[in-house]
Amino acid sequence: MPELPDVELFKKYLDSTSLHQTISRVDILNEDIIKCNPESLRDKLEKNSFQKSHRYGKYLFIKITNIDFHLVLHFGMTGFLKYYKNQEKKPDHIRVLFSFANNYKLAYDNQRLLGEVNLTHSINSYLKEKELGPDALEIDFSNFKEILKNRKAAIKAVIMDQNKIAGIGNIYADEILYQNSIHPEQQSNTLSRAKIKKLYQTMQDILKIAIKYNAEPDNFPDDWIIPHRKEGELCPRCGGNIKRIKVYGRGTYICPECQSID
DNA sequence: TAGTTTGTTCGTGG
DNA sequence: ACCACGAACAAACT
Ligand SMILES: [Zn+2]
């Protein structure tokens, strides 16, 4: 689930449910996912509230009132947020549970423990520490072009590299390259300026449209590859067979008819 | 059973 | 410095 569009939707969800409410209690149900001192996490949050959130790449930062700290959330592959009151609405793999004075709760759920819950004084210093590249929706064209021109690696590896561009994961990388008829293994520095220009535009369009459609593959236009990202499916643009290959260590779906290396 | 899955990080070669 | 690859982390499903 959690690539840039998903995390942007988590941000909107958090903003519309959980801001400006006193946090009465923090339950840590799994300590492995907490990358700071669990005691200090409870300490910093209880009696304060969530003030304002910021998304950067796949990270969500939430400013805590009264103190100079942000809560940091990363969702790994299976993380999400759930705001609820009744126990029957409780999700299955809650790792951290924030309870509010109004008796509602915000759950950080994450089946696999690949995410992160952390604290930081400064978003900027945190980003620097992680060496994250510019956010995919914020990066300007000349910067994008320089990054692509300076790498010899497969284009898919470059756009997925969070240290170069933050926010794109395995699923949306496939979509972006498919809609540009670019083979994911094409060397980044061999792309023409015109192809890079179109890639840049499509990348931002796809991410924005995905947000608009709630990052729900069933809602996506049928000529996208994401709803057909399975072996045995047919390419919605040419009818060819969708093929699975491995690029950058990840399962990668392409239409060999539409996507070629040039 | 082995391989797969929306992610990140670390190590080993080249 | 860059690049390719694999493993590890973890849990559930084919
Ligand atoms: Zn095709």
Short mmCIF file of C-alpha atoms (C1' of nucleotides) and ligand atoms in Angstrom, two decimals:
data_model
loop_
_atom_site.label_atom_id
_atom_site.label_comp_id
_atom_site.label_asym_id
_atom_site.label_seq_id
_atom_site.Cartn_x
_atom_site.Cartn_y
_atom_site.Cartn_z
CA MET A 1 0.00 0.00 0.00
CA PRO A 2 2.23 2.79 1.24
CA GLU A 3 3.93 4.66 -1.57
CA LEU A 4 3.65 8.44 -1.93
CA PRO A 5 -0.07 8.51 -2.85
CA ASP A 6 -1.00 6.22 0.02
CA VAL A 7 0.97 8.24 2.54
CA GLU A 8 -0.57 11.46 1.24
CA LEU A 9 -3.98 9.90 1.88
CA PHE A 10 -2.90 8.85 5.38
CA LYS A 11 -1.97 12.48 5.94
CA LYS A 12 -5.40 13.69 4.83
CA TYR A 13 -7.01 11.04 7.01
CA LEU A 14 -4.99 12.05 10.02
CA ASP A 15 -5.70 15.74 9.39
CA SER A 16 -9.43 15.16 9.19
CA THR A 17 -9.66 12.97 12.28
CA SER A 18 -6.88 13.34 14.79
CA LEU A 19 -5.57 16.89 15.07
CA HIS A 20 -6.02 19.15 18.12
CA GLN A 21 -7.27 16.47 20.47
CA THR A 22 -5.64 15.72 23.75
CA ILE A 23 -3.80 12.43 23.67
CA SER A 24 -4.79 10.70 26.87
CA ARG A 25 -2.76 7.58 26.44
CA VAL A 26 -0.22 5.85 24.20
CA ASP A 27 -0.09 2.06 24.08
CA ILE A 28 2.91 0.42 22.52
CA LEU A 29 1.96 -3.08 21.44
CA ASN A 30 5.21 -3.78 19.65
CA GLU A 31 8.53 -2.29 20.66
CA ASP A 32 10.49 -3.43 17.61
CA ILE A 33 8.90 -0.85 15.36
CA ILE A 34 9.65 2.00 17.78
CA LYS A 35 13.04 3.41 16.83
CA CYS A 36 13.27 5.78 19.78
CA ASN A 37 12.96 5.19 23.48
CA PRO A 38 9.40 3.87 24.07
CA GLU A 39 9.20 5.63 27.41
CA SER A 40 10.05 8.95 25.88
CA LEU A 41 7.50 8.39 23.12
CA ARG A 42 4.76 8.05 25.74
CA ASP A 43 6.21 10.92 27.67
CA LYS A 44 6.31 13.35 24.76
CA LEU A 45 2.80 12.54 23.53
CA GLU A 46 0.62 12.08 26.56
CA LYS A 47 -1.25 15.27 27.56
CA ASN A 48 -0.24 16.92 24.29
CA SER A 49 -1.89 16.72 20.88
CA PHE A 50 -1.15 16.42 17.17
CA GLN A 51 -0.83 19.91 15.74
CA LYS A 52 0.03 19.68 12.06
CA SER A 53 1.30 17.03 9.68
CA HIS A 54 3.78 17.02 6.82
CA ARG A 55 4.39 14.34 4.24
CA TYR A 56 7.78 13.90 2.66
CA GLY A 57 8.29 10.98 0.30
CA LYS A 58 6.85 7.99 2.11
CA TYR A 59 7.29 9.58 5.54
CA LEU A 60 4.67 11.32 7.64
CA PHE A 61 5.76 13.86 10.26
CA ILE A 62 3.35 15.07 12.92
CA LYS A 63 4.17 18.11 15.03
CA ILE A 64 3.41 17.66 18.70
CA THR A 65 2.00 20.64 20.59
CA ASN A 66 3.95 22.36 23.38
CA ILE A 67 7.25 20.65 22.65
CA ASP A 68 9.82 20.85 19.91
CA PHE A 69 9.23 17.37 18.51
CA HIS A 70 7.63 15.64 15.55
CA LEU A 71 6.29 12.11 15.55
CA VAL A 72 7.73 10.25 12.55
CA LEU A 73 5.74 7.48 10.85
CA HIS A 74 6.88 5.19 8.08
CA PHE A 75 4.52 2.49 6.90
CA GLY A 76 6.77 -0.14 5.35
CA MET A 77 4.77 -2.36 3.05
CA THR A 78 1.68 -2.99 5.14
CA GLY A 79 1.18 -0.03 7.43
CA PHE A 80 -1.90 2.20 7.69
CA LEU A 81 -3.83 4.41 10.10
CA LYS A 82 -7.27 3.72 11.52
CA TYR A 83 -9.36 6.11 13.59
CA TYR A 84 -12.15 4.44 15.51
CA LYS A 85 -14.14 4.35 18.70
CA ASN A 86 -15.83 0.97 18.87
CA GLN A 87 -13.72 -2.08 19.50
CA GLU A 88 -15.34 -3.94 16.62
CA LYS A 89 -13.73 -1.43 14.26
CA LYS A 90 -10.30 -2.25 15.63
CA PRO A 91 -7.81 -3.37 12.96
CA ASP A 92 -5.89 -6.63 13.32
CA HIS A 93 -2.25 -5.68 13.77
CA ILE A 94 -2.08 -2.55 15.90
CA ARG A 95 1.49 -1.72 16.87
CA VAL A 96 0.93 1.67 18.49
CA LEU A 97 -2.38 3.00 19.75
CA PHE A 98 -3.01 6.68 20.47
CA SER A 99 -6.10 7.28 22.60
CA PHE A 100 -7.81 10.68 22.69
CA ALA A 101 -9.80 12.42 25.37
CA ASN A 102 -12.98 11.96 23.30
CA ASN A 103 -12.54 8.19 23.58
CA TYR A 104 -11.63 7.78 19.93
CA LYS A 105 -8.37 6.07 19.08
CA LEU A 106 -5.87 6.33 16.29
CA ALA A 107 -4.19 3.03 15.49
CA TYR A 108 -0.89 2.65 13.70
CA ASP A 109 -1.42 -0.81 12.20
CA ASN A 110 1.35 -2.73 10.49
CA GLN A 111 1.16 -6.45 9.91
CA ARG A 112 4.77 -6.88 8.90
CA LEU A 113 7.15 -4.96 11.10
CA LEU A 114 9.04 -3.13 8.39
CA GLY A 115 7.91 0.36 9.26
CA GLU A 116 9.10 2.92 11.75
CA VAL A 117 7.74 5.02 14.58
CA ASN A 118 10.16 7.63 15.77
CA LEU A 119 10.65 11.12 17.17
CA THR A 120 12.66 13.98 15.75
CA HIS A 121 13.35 17.59 16.68
CA SER A 122 13.60 18.74 13.13
CA ILE A 123 12.16 17.39 9.89
CA ASN A 124 15.10 18.78 7.96
CA SER A 125 17.73 17.14 10.09
CA TYR A 126 15.80 13.87 9.91
CA LEU A 127 15.67 14.07 6.11
CA LYS A 128 19.37 14.83 6.02
CA GLU A 129 20.14 11.92 8.27
CA LYS A 130 18.19 9.58 5.99
CA GLU A 131 19.70 11.26 2.94
CA LEU A 132 16.33 11.43 1.22
CA GLY A 133 16.17 13.04 -2.20
CA PRO A 134 13.59 15.66 -3.16
CA ASP A 135 9.94 14.64 -2.93
CA ALA A 136 8.58 13.34 -6.24
CA LEU A 137 5.82 15.96 -6.28
CA GLU A 138 8.11 18.84 -5.33
CA ILE A 139 11.21 18.22 -7.41
CA ASP A 140 11.74 20.64 -10.29
CA PHE A 141 12.49 19.52 -13.81
CA SER A 142 16.12 20.56 -14.03
CA ASN A 143 16.96 18.68 -10.85
CA PHE A 144 15.06 15.62 -12.08
CA LYS A 145 16.89 15.74 -15.38
CA GLU A 146 20.29 16.01 -13.69
CA ILE A 147 19.59 13.01 -11.49
CA LEU A 148 18.60 10.87 -14.47
CA LYS A 149 21.46 12.10 -16.63
CA ASN A 150 24.04 11.27 -13.99
CA ARG A 151 23.08 7.63 -13.38
CA LYS A 152 23.98 4.61 -15.40
CA ALA A 153 21.72 2.26 -13.43
CA ALA A 154 18.40 0.92 -14.72
CA ILE A 155 15.84 3.73 -14.88
CA LYS A 156 13.54 1.84 -12.54
CA ALA A 157 16.30 1.64 -9.94
CA VAL A 158 16.88 5.38 -10.22
CA ILE A 159 13.28 6.52 -9.78
CA MET A 160 12.81 4.07 -6.89
CA ASP A 161 15.96 5.18 -5.09
CA GLN A 162 14.70 7.23 -2.14
CA ASN A 163 18.07 8.94 -1.87
CA LYS A 164 17.58 10.39 -5.34
CA ILE A 165 13.80 10.97 -5.49
CA ALA A 166 11.56 10.30 -2.51
CA GLY A 167 8.14 8.70 -2.77
CA ILE A 168 8.07 6.24 -5.68
CA GLY A 169 7.92 2.52 -4.87
CA ASN A 170 7.70 -0.68 -6.85
CA ILE A 171 4.10 -0.38 -8.01
CA TYR A 172 4.08 3.23 -9.19
CA ALA A 173 7.51 2.85 -10.79
CA ASP A 174 6.01 0.20 -13.06
CA GLU A 175 3.09 2.46 -13.91
CA ILE A 176 5.27 5.48 -14.67
CA LEU A 177 7.54 3.52 -17.01
CA TYR A 178 4.64 1.73 -18.67
CA GLN A 179 2.92 5.00 -19.50
CA ASN A 180 6.14 6.24 -21.05
CA SER A 181 6.78 3.06 -23.07
CA ILE A 182 10.16 2.85 -21.37
CA HIS A 183 11.67 -0.50 -20.46
CA PRO A 184 12.56 -0.54 -16.74
CA GLU A 185 16.06 -1.84 -17.49
CA GLN A 186 16.99 0.98 -19.84
CA GLN A 187 20.02 2.82 -18.53
CA SER A 188 18.95 6.10 -17.00
CA ASN A 189 21.63 8.24 -18.67
CA THR A 190 20.64 7.09 -22.16
CA LEU A 191 17.21 8.69 -22.04
CA SER A 192 16.70 11.67 -24.33
CA ARG A 193 15.75 15.05 -22.95
CA ALA A 194 12.32 14.68 -24.54
CA LYS A 195 11.77 11.32 -22.83
CA ILE A 196 12.92 12.72 -19.50
CA LYS A 197 10.55 15.65 -19.90
CA LYS A 198 7.61 13.37 -20.53
CA LEU A 199 8.70 11.04 -17.71
CA TYR A 200 8.75 13.97 -15.30
CA GLN A 201 5.29 15.14 -16.32
CA THR A 202 3.78 11.64 -16.24
CA MET A 203 5.33 10.85 -12.87
CA GLN A 204 3.61 13.82 -11.26
CA ASP A 205 0.33 13.24 -13.11
CA ILE A 206 0.17 9.58 -12.10
CA LEU A 207 0.87 10.32 -8.44
CA LYS A 208 -1.76 13.07 -8.36
CA ILE A 209 -4.38 11.00 -10.16
CA ALA A 210 -3.68 8.07 -7.84
CA ILE A 211 -4.35 10.34 -4.87
CA LYS A 212 -7.55 11.55 -6.49
CA TYR A 213 -8.69 7.96 -6.92
CA ASN A 214 -7.87 7.11 -3.31
CA ALA A 215 -4.87 5.00 -4.34
CA GLU A 216 -7.34 2.23 -5.02
CA PRO A 217 -6.26 0.20 -8.06
CA ASP A 218 -9.85 -0.75 -8.83
CA ASN A 219 -10.60 2.94 -9.35
CA PHE A 220 -7.70 3.58 -11.70
CA PRO A 221 -8.24 4.12 -15.43
CA ASP A 222 -8.34 0.77 -17.16
CA ASP A 223 -5.50 1.69 -19.49
CA TRP A 224 -3.12 1.82 -16.54
CA ILE A 225 -0.98 -1.24 -15.94
CA ILE A 226 -1.57 -1.36 -12.17
CA PRO A 227 -5.00 -3.03 -12.46
CA HIS A 228 -3.34 -5.55 -14.79
CA ARG A 229 -0.19 -6.11 -12.79
CA LYS A 230 -0.38 -9.89 -12.86
CA GLU A 231 1.07 -12.52 -15.10
CA GLY A 232 -1.50 -13.78 -17.57
CA GLU A 233 -3.18 -10.38 -17.88
CA LEU A 234 -3.33 -8.54 -21.17
CA CYS A 235 -1.88 -5.11 -21.91
CA PRO A 236 -4.79 -2.64 -21.92
CA ARG A 237 -3.13 -0.59 -24.66
CA CYS A 238 -2.09 -3.25 -27.19
CA GLY A 239 -3.53 -6.56 -26.04
CA GLY A 240 -0.10 -8.14 -25.61
CA ASN A 241 0.75 -10.39 -22.67
CA ILE A 242 1.92 -8.75 -19.48
CA LYS A 243 5.23 -10.23 -18.44
CA ARG A 244 6.92 -10.45 -15.07
CA ILE A 245 10.65 -9.81 -14.85
CA LYS A 246 12.96 -8.89 -12.01
CA VAL A 247 14.56 -5.46 -11.86
CA TYR A 248 16.38 -3.90 -8.90
CA GLY A 249 15.55 -7.05 -6.99
CA ARG A 250 11.81 -6.51 -7.31
CA GLY A 251 9.00 -8.13 -9.25
CA THR A 252 8.41 -5.92 -12.27
CA TYR A 253 5.51 -6.05 -14.71
CA ILE A 254 5.86 -4.83 -18.26
CA CYS A 255 4.28 -5.10 -21.67
CA PRO A 256 7.16 -6.25 -23.87
CA GLU A 257 5.34 -4.94 -26.94
CA CYS A 258 4.91 -1.42 -25.60
CA GLN A 259 8.11 -1.08 -23.56
CA SER A 260 11.43 -1.34 -25.30
CA ILE A 261 15.01 -0.21 -24.69
CA ASP A 262 16.29 2.27 -27.24
"C1'" DT B 1 8.21 -26.12 0.54
"C1'" DA B 2 9.98 -22.37 -1.82
"C1'" DG B 3 8.67 -18.20 -3.70
"C1'" DT B 4 5.99 -14.10 -3.56
"C1'" DT B 5 4.49 -9.31 -1.51
"C1'" DT B 6 3.32 -1.75 -1.76
"C1'" DG B 7 10.27 -1.07 1.95
"C1'" DT B 8 14.82 -0.09 3.81
"C1'" DT B 9 19.45 -1.14 5.07
"C1'" DC B 10 23.70 -3.47 5.07
"C1'" DG B 11 27.41 -6.27 3.04
"C1'" DT B 12 30.15 -8.07 -0.89
"C1'" DG B 13 31.85 -7.95 -5.00
"C1'" DG B 14 33.15 -5.48 -9.41
"C1'" DA C 1 31.83 7.11 -6.15
"C1'" DC C 2 28.82 4.06 -8.72
"C1'" DC C 3 26.49 -0.30 -9.66
"C1'" DA C 4 24.55 -5.10 -9.22
"C1'" DC C 5 23.15 -8.45 -6.27
"C1'" DG C 6 21.71 -10.84 -2.17
"C1'" DA C 7 20.36 -11.12 2.54
"C1'" DA C 8 18.00 -9.62 6.49
"C1'" DC C 9 14.09 -7.84 8.87
"C1'" DA C 10 8.59 -10.06 9.34
"C1'" DA C 11 4.10 -12.16 8.33
"C1'" DA C 12 0.78 -14.18 5.33
"C1'" DC C 13 -0.52 -16.40 1.16
"C1'" DT C 14 0.18 -19.59 -3.11
ZN ZN D 1 1.25 -3.25 -24.74
#
